[in-house]
PDB file of C-alpha atoms in Angstrom:
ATOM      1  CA  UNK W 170       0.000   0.000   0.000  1.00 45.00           C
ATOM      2  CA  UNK W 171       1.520   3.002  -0.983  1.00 51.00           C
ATOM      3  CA  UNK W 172       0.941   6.822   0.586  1.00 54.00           C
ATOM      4  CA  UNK W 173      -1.216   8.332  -2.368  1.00 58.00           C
ATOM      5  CA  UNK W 174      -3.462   5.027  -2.300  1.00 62.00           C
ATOM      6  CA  UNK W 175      -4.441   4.625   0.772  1.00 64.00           C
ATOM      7  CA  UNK W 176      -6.781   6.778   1.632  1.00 67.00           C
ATOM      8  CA  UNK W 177     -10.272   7.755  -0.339  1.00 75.00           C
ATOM      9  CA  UNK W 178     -10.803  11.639  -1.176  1.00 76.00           C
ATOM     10  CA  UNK W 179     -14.925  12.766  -0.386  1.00 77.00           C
ATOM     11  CA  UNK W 180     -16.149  15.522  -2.155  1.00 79.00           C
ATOM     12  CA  UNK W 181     -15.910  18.675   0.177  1.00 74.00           C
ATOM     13  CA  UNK W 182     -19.383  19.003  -0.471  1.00 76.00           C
ATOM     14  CA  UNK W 183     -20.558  16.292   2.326  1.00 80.00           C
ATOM     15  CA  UNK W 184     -18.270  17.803   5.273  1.00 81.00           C
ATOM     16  CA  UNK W 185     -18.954  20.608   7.298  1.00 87.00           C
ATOM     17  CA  UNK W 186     -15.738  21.690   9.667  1.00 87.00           C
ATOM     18  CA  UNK W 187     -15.143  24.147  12.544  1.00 89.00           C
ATOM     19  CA  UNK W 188     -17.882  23.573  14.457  1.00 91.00           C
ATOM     20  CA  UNK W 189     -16.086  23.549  17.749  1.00 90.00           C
ATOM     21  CA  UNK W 190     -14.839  27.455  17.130  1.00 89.00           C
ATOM     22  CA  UNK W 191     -16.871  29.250  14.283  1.00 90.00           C
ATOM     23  CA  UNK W 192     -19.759  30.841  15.915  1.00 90.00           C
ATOM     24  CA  UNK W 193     -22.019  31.983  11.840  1.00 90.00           C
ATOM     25  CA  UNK W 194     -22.356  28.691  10.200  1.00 92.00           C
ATOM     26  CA  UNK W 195     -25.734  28.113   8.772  1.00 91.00           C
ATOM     27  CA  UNK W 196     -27.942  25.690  10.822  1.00 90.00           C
ATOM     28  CA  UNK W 197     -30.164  25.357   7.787  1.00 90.00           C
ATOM     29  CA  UNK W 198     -26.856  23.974   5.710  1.00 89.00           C
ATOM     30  CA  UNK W 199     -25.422  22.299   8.674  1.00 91.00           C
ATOM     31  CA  UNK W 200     -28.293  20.080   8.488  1.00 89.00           C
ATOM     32  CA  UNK W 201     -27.389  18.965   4.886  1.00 88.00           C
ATOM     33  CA  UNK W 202     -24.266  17.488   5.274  1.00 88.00           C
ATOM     34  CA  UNK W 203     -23.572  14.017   6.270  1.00 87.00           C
ATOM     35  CA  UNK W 204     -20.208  15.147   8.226  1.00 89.00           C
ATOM     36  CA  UNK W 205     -20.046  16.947  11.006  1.00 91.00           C
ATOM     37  CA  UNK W 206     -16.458  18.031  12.236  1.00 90.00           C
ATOM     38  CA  UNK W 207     -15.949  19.900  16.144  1.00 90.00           C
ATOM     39  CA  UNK W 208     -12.424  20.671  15.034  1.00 85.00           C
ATOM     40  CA  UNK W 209     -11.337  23.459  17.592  1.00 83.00           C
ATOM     41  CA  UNK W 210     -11.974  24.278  21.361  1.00 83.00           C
ATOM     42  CA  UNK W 211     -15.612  24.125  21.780  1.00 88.00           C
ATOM     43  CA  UNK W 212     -17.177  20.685  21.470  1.00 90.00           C
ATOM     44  CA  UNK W 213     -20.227  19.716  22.191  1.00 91.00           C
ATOM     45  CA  UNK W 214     -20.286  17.735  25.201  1.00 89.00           C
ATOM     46  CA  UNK W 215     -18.576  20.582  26.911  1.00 88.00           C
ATOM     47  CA  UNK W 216     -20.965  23.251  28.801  1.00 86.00           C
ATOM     48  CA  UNK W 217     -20.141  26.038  26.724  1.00 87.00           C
ATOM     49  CA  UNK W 218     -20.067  23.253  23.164  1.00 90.00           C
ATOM     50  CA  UNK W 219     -21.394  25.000  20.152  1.00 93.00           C
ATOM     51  CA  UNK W 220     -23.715  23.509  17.866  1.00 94.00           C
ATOM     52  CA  UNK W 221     -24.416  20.588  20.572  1.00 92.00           C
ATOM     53  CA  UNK W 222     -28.104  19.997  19.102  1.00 92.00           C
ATOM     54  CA  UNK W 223     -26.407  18.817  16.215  1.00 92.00           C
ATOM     55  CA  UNK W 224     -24.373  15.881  18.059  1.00 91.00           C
ATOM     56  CA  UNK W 225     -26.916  15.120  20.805  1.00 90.00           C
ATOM     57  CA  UNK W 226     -28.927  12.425  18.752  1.00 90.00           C
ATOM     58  CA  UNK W 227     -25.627  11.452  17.290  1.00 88.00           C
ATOM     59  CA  UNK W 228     -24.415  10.969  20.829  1.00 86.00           C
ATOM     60  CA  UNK W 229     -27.856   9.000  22.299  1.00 87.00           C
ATOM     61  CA  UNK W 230     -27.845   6.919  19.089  1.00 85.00           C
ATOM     62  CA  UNK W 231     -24.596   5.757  20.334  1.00 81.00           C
ATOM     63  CA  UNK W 232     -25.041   4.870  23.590  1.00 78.00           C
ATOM     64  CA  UNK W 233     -27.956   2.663  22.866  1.00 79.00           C
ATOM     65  CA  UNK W 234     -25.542   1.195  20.449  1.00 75.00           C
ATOM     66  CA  UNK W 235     -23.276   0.309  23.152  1.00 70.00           C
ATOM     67  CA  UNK W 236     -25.830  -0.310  26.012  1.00 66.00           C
ATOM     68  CA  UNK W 237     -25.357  -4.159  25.661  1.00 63.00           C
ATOM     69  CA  UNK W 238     -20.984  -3.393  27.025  1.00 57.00           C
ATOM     70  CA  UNK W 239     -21.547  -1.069  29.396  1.00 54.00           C
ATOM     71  CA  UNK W 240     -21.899  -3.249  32.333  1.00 53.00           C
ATOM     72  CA  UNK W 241     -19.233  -4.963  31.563  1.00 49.00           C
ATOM     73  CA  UNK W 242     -17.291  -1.912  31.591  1.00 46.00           C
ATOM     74  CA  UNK W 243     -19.037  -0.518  34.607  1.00 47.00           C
ATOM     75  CA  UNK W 244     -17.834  -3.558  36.371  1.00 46.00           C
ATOM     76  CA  UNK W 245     -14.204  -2.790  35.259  1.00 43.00           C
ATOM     77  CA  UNK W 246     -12.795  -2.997  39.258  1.00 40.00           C
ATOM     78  CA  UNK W 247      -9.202  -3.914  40.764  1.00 37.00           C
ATOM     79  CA  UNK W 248      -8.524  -7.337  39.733  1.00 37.00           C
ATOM     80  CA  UNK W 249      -7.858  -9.877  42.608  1.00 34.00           C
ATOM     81  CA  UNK W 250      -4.452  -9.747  43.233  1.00 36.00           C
ATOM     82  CA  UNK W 251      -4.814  -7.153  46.396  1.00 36.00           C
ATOM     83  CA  UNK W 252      -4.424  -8.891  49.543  1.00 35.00           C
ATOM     84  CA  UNK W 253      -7.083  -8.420  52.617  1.00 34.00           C
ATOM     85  CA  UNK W 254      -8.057  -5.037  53.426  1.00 32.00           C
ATOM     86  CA  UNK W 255      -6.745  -3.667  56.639  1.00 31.00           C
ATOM     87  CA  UNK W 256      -9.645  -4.456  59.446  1.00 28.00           C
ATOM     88  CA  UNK W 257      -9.340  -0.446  60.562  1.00 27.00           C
ATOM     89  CA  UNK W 258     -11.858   1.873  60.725  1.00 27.00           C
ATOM     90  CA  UNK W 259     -11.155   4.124  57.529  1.00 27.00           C
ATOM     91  CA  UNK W 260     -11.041   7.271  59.733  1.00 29.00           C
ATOM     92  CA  UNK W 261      -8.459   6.191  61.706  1.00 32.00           C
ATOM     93  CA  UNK W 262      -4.896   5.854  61.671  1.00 33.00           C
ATOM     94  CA  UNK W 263      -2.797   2.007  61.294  1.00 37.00           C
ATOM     95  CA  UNK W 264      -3.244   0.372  64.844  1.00 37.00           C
ATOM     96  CA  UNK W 265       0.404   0.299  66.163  1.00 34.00           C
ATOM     97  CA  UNK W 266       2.286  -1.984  67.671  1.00 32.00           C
ATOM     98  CA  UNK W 267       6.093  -2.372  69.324  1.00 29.00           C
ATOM     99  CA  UNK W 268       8.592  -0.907  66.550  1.00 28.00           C
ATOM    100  CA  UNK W 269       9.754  -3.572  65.128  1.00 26.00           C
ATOM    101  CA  UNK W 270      12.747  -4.013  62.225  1.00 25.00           C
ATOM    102  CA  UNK W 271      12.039  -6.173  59.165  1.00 25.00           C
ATOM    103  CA  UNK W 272      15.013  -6.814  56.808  1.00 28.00           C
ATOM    104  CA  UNK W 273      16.907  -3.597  58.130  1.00 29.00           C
ATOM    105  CA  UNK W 274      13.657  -1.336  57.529  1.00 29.00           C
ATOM    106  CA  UNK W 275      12.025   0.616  60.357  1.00 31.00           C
ATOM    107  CA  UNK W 276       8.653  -0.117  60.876  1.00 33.00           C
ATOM    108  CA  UNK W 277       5.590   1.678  63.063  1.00 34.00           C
ATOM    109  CA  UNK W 278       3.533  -1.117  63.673  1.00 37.00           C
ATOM    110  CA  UNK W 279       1.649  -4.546  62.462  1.00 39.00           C
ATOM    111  CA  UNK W 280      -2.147  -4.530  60.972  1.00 39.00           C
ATOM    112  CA  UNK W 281      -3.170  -8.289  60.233  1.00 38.00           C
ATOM    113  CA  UNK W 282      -0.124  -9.121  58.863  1.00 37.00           C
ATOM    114  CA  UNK W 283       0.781  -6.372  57.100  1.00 40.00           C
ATOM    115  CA  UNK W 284       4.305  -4.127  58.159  1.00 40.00           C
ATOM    116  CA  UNK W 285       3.810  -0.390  57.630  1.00 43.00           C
ATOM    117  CA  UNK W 286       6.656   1.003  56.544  1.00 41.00           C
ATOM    118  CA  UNK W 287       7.845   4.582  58.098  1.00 41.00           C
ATOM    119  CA  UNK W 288       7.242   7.499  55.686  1.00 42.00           C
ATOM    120  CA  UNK W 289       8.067   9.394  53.895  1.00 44.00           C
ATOM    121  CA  UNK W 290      11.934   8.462  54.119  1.00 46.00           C
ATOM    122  CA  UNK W 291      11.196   4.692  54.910  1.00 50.00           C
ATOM    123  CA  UNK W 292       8.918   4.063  51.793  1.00 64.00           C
ATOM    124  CA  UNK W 293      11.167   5.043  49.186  1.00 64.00           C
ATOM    125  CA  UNK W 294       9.194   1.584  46.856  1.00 78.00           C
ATOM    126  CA  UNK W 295       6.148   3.696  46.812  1.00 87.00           C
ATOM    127  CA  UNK W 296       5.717   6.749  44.279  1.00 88.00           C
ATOM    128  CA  UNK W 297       2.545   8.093  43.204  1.00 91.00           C
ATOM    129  CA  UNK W 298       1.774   8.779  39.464  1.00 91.00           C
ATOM    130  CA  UNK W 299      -1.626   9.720  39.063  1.00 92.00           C
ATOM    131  CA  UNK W 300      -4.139  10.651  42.149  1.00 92.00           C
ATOM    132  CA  UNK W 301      -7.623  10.031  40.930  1.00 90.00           C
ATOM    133  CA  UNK W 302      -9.986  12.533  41.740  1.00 84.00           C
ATOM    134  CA  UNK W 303     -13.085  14.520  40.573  1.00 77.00           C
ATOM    135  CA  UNK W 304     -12.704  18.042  39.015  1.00 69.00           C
ATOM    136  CA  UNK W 305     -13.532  19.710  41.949  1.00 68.00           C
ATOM    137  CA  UNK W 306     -12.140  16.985  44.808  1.00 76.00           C
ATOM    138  CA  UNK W 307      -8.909  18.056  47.354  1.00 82.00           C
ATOM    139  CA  UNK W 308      -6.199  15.526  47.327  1.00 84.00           C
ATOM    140  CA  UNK W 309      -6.703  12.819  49.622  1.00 86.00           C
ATOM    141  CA  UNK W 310      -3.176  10.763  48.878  1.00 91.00           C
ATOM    142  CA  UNK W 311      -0.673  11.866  51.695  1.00 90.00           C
ATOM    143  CA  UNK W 312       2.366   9.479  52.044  1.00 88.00           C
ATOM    144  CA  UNK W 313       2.810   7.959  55.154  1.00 86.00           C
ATOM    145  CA  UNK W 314      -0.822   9.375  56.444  1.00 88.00           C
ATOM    146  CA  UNK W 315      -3.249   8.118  53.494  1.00 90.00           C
ATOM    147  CA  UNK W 316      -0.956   5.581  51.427  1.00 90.00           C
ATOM    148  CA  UNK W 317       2.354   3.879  52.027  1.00 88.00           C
ATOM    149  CA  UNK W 318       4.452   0.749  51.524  1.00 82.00           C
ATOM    150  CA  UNK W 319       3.853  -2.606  53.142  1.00 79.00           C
ATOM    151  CA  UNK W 320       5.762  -6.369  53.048  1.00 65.00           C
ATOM    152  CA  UNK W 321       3.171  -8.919  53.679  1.00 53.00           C
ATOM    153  CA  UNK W 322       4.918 -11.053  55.992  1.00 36.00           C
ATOM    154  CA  UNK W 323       4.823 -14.178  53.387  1.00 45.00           C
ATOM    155  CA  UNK W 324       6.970 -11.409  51.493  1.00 53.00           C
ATOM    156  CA  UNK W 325       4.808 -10.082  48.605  1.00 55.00           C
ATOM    157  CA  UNK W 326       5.595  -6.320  47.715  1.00 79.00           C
ATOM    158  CA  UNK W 327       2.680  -3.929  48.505  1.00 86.00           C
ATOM    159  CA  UNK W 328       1.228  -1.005  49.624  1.00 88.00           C
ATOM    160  CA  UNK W 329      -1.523   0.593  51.394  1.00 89.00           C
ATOM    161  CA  UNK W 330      -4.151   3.490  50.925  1.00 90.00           C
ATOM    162  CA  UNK W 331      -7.006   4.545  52.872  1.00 89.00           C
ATOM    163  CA  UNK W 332      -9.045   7.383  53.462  1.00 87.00           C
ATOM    164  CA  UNK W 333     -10.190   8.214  50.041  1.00 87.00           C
ATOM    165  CA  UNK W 334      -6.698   8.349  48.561  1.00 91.00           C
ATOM    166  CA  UNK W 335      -6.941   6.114  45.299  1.00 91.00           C
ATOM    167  CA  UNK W 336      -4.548   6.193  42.081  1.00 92.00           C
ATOM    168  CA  UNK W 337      -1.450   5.050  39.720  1.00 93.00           C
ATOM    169  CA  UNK W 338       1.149   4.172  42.144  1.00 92.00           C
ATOM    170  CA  UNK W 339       4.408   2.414  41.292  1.00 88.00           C
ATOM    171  CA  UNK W 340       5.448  -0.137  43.909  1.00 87.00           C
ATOM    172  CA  UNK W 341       8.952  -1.369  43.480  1.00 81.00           C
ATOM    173  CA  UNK W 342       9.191  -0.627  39.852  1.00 82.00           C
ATOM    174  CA  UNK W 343       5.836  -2.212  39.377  1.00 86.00           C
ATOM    175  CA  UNK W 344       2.942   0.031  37.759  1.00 89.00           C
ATOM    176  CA  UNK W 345       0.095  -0.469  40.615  1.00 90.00           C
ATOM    177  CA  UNK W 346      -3.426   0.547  41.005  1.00 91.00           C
ATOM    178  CA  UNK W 347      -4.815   1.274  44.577  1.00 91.00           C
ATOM    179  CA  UNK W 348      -7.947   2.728  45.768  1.00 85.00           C
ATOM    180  CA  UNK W 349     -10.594   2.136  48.600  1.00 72.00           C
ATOM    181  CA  UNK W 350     -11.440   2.905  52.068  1.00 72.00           C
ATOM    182  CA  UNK W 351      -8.349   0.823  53.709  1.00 72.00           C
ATOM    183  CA  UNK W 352      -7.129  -1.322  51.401  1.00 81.00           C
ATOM    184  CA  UNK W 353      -3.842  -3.368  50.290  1.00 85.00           C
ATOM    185  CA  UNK W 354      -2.851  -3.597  46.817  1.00 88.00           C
ATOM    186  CA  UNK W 355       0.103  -6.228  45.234  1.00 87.00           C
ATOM    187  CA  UNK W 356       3.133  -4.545  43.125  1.00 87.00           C
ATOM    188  CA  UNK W 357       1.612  -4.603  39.437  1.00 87.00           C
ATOM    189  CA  UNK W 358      -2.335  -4.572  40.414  1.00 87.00           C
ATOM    190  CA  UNK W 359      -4.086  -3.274  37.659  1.00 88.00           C
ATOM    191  CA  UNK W 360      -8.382  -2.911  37.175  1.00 85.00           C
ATOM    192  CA  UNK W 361      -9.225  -5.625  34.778  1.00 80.00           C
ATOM    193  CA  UNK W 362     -11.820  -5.629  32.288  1.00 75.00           C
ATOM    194  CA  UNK W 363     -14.511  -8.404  32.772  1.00 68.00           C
ATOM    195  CA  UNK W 364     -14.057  -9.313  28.985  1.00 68.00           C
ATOM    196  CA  UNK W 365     -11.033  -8.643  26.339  1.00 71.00           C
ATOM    197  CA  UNK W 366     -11.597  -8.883  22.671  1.00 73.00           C
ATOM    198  CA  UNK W 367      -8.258  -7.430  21.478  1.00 81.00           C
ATOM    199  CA  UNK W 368      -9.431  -3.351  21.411  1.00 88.00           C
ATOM    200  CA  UNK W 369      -6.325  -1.497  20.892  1.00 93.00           C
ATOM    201  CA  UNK W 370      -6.922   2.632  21.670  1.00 94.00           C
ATOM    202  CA  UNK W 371      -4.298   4.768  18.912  1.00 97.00           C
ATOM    203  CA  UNK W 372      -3.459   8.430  19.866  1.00 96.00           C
ATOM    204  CA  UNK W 373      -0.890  10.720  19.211  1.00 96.00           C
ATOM    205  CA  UNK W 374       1.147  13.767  20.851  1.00 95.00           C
ATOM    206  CA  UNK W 375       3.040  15.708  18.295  1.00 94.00           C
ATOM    207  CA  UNK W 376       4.705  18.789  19.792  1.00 93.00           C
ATOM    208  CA  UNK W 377       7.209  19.792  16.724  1.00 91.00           C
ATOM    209  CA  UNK W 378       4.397  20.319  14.239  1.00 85.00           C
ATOM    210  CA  UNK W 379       2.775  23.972  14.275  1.00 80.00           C
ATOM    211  CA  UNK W 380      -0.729  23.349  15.101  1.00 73.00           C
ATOM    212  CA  UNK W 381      -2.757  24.649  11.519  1.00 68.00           C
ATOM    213  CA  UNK W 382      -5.738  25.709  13.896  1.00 67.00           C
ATOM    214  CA  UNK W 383      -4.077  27.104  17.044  1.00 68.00           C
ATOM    215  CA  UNK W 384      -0.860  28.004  14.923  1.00 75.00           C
ATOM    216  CA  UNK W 385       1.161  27.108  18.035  1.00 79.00           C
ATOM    217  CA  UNK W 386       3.473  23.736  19.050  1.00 84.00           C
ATOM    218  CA  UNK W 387       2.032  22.172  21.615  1.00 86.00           C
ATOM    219  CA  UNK W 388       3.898  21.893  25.021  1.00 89.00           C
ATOM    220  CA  UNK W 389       4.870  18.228  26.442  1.00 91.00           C
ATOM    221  CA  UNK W 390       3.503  17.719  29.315  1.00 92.00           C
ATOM    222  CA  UNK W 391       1.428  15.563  31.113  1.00 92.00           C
ATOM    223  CA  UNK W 392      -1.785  17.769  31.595  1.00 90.00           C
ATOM    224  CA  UNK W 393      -2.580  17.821  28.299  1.00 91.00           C
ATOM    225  CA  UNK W 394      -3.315  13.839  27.835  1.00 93.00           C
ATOM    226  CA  UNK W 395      -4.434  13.297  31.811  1.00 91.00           C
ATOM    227  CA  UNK W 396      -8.123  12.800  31.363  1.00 90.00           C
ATOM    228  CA  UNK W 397      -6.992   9.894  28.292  1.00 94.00           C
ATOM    229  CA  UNK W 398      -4.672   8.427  30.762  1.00 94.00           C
ATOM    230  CA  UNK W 399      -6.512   8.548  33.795  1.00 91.00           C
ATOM    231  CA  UNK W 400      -9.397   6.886  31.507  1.00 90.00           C
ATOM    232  CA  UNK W 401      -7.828   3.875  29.806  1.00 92.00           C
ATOM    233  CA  UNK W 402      -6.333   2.686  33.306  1.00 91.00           C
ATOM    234  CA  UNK W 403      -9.585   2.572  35.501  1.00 88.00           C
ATOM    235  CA  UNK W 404     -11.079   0.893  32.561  1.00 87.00           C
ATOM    236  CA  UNK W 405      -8.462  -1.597  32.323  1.00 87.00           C
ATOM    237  CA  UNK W 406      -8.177  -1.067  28.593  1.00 90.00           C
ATOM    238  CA  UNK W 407      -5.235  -0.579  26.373  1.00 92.00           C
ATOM    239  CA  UNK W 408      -3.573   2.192  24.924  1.00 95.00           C
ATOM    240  CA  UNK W 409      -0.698   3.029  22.247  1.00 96.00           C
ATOM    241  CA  UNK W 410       0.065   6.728  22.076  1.00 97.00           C
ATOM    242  CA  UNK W 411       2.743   8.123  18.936  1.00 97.00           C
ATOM    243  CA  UNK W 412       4.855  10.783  19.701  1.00 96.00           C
ATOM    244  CA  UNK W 413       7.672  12.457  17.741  1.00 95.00           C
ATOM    245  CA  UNK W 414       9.425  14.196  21.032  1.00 94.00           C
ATOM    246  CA  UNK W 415       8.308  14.132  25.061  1.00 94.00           C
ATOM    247  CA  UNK W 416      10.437  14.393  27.828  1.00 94.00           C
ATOM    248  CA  UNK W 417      12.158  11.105  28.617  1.00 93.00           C
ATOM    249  CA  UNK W 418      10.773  11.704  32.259  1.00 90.00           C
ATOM    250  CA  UNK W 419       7.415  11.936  31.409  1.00 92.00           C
ATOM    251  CA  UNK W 420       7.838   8.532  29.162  1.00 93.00           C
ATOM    252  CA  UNK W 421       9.240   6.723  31.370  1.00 90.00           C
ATOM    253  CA  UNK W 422       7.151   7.828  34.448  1.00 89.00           C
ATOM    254  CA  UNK W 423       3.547   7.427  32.776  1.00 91.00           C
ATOM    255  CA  UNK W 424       4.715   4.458  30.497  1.00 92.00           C
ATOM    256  CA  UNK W 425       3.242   0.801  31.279  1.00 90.00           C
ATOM    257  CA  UNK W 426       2.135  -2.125  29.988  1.00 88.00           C
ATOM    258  CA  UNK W 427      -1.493  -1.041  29.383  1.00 91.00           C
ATOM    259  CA  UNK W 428      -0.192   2.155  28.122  1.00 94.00           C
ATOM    260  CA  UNK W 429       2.489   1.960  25.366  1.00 95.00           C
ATOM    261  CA  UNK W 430       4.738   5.593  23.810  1.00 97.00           C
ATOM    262  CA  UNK W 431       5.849   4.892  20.729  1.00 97.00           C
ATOM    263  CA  UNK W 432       8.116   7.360  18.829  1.00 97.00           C
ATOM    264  CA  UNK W 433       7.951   8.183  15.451  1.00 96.00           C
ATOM    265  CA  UNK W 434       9.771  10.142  12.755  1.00 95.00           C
ATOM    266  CA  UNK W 435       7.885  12.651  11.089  1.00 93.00           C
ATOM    267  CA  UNK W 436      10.438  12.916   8.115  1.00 93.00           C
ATOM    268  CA  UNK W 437       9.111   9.723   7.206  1.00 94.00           C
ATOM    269  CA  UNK W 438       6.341  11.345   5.212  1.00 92.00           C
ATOM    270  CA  UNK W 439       6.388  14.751   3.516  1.00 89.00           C
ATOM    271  CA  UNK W 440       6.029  17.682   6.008  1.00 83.00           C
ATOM    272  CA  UNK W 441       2.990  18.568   3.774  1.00 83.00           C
ATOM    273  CA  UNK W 442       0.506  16.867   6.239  1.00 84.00           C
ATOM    274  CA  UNK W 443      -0.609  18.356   9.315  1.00 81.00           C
ATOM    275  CA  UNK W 444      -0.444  16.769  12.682  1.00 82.00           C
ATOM    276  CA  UNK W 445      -4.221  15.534  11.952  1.00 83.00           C
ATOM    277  CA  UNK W 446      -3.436  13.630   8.557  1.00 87.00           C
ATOM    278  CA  UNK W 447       0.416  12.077   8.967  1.00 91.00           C
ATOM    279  CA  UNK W 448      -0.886  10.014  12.644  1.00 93.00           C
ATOM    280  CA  UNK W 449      -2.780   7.887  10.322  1.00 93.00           C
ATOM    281  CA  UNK W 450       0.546   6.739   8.158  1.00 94.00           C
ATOM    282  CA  UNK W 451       2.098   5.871  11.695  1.00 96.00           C
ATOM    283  CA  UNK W 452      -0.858   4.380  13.116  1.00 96.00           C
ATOM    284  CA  UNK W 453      -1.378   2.056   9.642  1.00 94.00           C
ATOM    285  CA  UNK W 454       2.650   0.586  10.356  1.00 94.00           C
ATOM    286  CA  UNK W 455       1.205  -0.297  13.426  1.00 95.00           C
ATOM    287  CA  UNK W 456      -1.876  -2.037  13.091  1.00 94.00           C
ATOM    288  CA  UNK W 457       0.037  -4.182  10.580  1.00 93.00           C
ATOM    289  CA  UNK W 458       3.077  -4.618  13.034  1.00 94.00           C
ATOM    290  CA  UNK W 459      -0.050  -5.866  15.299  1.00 93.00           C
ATOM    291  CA  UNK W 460      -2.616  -8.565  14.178  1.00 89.00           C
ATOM    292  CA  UNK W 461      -3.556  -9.552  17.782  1.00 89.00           C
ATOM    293  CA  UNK W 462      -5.140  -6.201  17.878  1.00 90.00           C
ATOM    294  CA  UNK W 463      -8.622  -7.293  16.851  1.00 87.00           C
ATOM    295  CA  UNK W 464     -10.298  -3.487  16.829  1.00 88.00           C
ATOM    296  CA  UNK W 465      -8.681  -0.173  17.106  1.00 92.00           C
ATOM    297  CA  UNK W 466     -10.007   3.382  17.943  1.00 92.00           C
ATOM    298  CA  UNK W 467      -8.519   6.377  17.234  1.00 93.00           C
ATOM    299  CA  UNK W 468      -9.056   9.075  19.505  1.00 93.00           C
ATOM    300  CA  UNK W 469      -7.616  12.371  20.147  1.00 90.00           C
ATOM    301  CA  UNK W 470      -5.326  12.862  23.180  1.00 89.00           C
ATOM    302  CA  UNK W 471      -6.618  16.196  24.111  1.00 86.00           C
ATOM    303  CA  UNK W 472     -10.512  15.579  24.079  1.00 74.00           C
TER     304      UNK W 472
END
């Protein structure tokens, strides 16, 4: 397949664009075309969405479409690798015991088998990535008060949260998914789906390539593809996102196994196509790189 066959060329005549930003299109012509594009700032599902009459049947047509899934990804939870959850009231503090030493490592008491391991100093395993809270919600994660490291005493890496705090956590390494009341989660616990059937999510972050609608680069940072992130690993689905330059921090920080960077070279194709039309040449390399991946969606990051 070559780059000038591989795509199909409508006639401008069925697509109607900048819906998200251009405030005089005609409703009356709007209503004639059998594309709709939100390109720009405003889309519809937002409060302040323009035109979101337009999508709103779109948008109910599709749920009922989907309505058989959803409980299935409703039901999307922490899979059972966490261990028992402490048996403390959730308002309280770990009970404490005699200070005891575990494999040269402080300690502040026992909880039903479970060391707590003196913070913030003493729980050097336990980092957290990505606190998950509502729009409006305080932080609740506070190391050594809300979440922490724990050894099971058979030896299992772990950690602790309680009191609301819930989030990405790395535990030893380990990408790790806590979150309850007062709860104990395994290095490398992750929410699990209650089904697969090999859905592979495709996005892109392109920060050398002059935006054509905002006529800016866009910055590298984590903010921008947080709501994405945050998304695909409560869900427990799977994510690849192509990039042409991030900081090697944020890569290595955010990157996972249910959450894959891959970088690209944008000199492969002609510096012609905007950041919206040369994705799809690096996304096509990789769905053939990938026949496991039964379905892919293509999303934007930034939505």
């Amino acid at each position: 397949v070559t780059e000038q066959s591989d795509y199909m060329v409508f006639e401008a005549s069925w697509s109607a664009a900048d819906l998200g930003w251009k405030e005089d299109l005609e409703e009356e012509t709007l209503r004639t075309q059998y594309i709709l594009h939100w390109n720009g700032g405003s889309k519809p599902w937002m409060e302040d969405g323009m035109y979101a009459d337009f999508w709103r049947p779109h948008r109910e047509a599709f749920v009922r479409l989907c309505r058989p899934f959803t409980d299935m990804w409703e039901s999307a939870d922490i899979e059972a690798s966490t261990t028992e959850a402490f048996a403390m009231d959730a308002g309280q503090p770990p009970a404490s015991g005699p200070s005891t030493t575990m494999g040269g490592s402080e300690t502040v008491g026992e909880q039903k088998g479970v060391i707590l391991a003196k913070a913030p100093e003493k729980c050097l395993g336990v980092t957290l990535v990505d606190e998950w809270l509502d729009d409006a919600e305080a932080s609740q994660c506070e190391i050594g008060k809300t979440y922490g490291c724990a050894q099971a005493l058979r030896g299992a890496s772990s950690m602790w949260t309680k009191e609301g705090c819930q989030g990405l956590f790395t535990v030893g390494g380990k990408t790790t998914a806590c979150a309850g009341k007062a709860s104990q989660c395994l290095a490398g616990a992750l929410p699990q789906p209650t089904s697969t059937c090999g859905i592979m999510i495709l996005t892109s972050y392109f920060t050398t390539i002059v935006d054509w609608q905002r006529k800016v680069r866009v910055a590298g940072t984590f903010d921008k593809m947080h709501k994405l992130y945050r998304g695909v690993m409560q869900l427990g689905l799977n994510a690849s996102m192509i990039y042409d330059d991030l900081p090697e921090a944020m890569v290595q920080t955010y990157a996972n196994d249910r959450w894959r960077f891959v970088k690209v070279n944008l000199d492969d194709f002609s510096r012609r196509y905007g950041v919206n039309d040369v994705r799809y040449f690096f996304f096509q390399r990789l769905v053939l790189e990938h026949e496991e991946w039964a379905t892919v969606w293509i999303v934007d990051a930034f939505d």
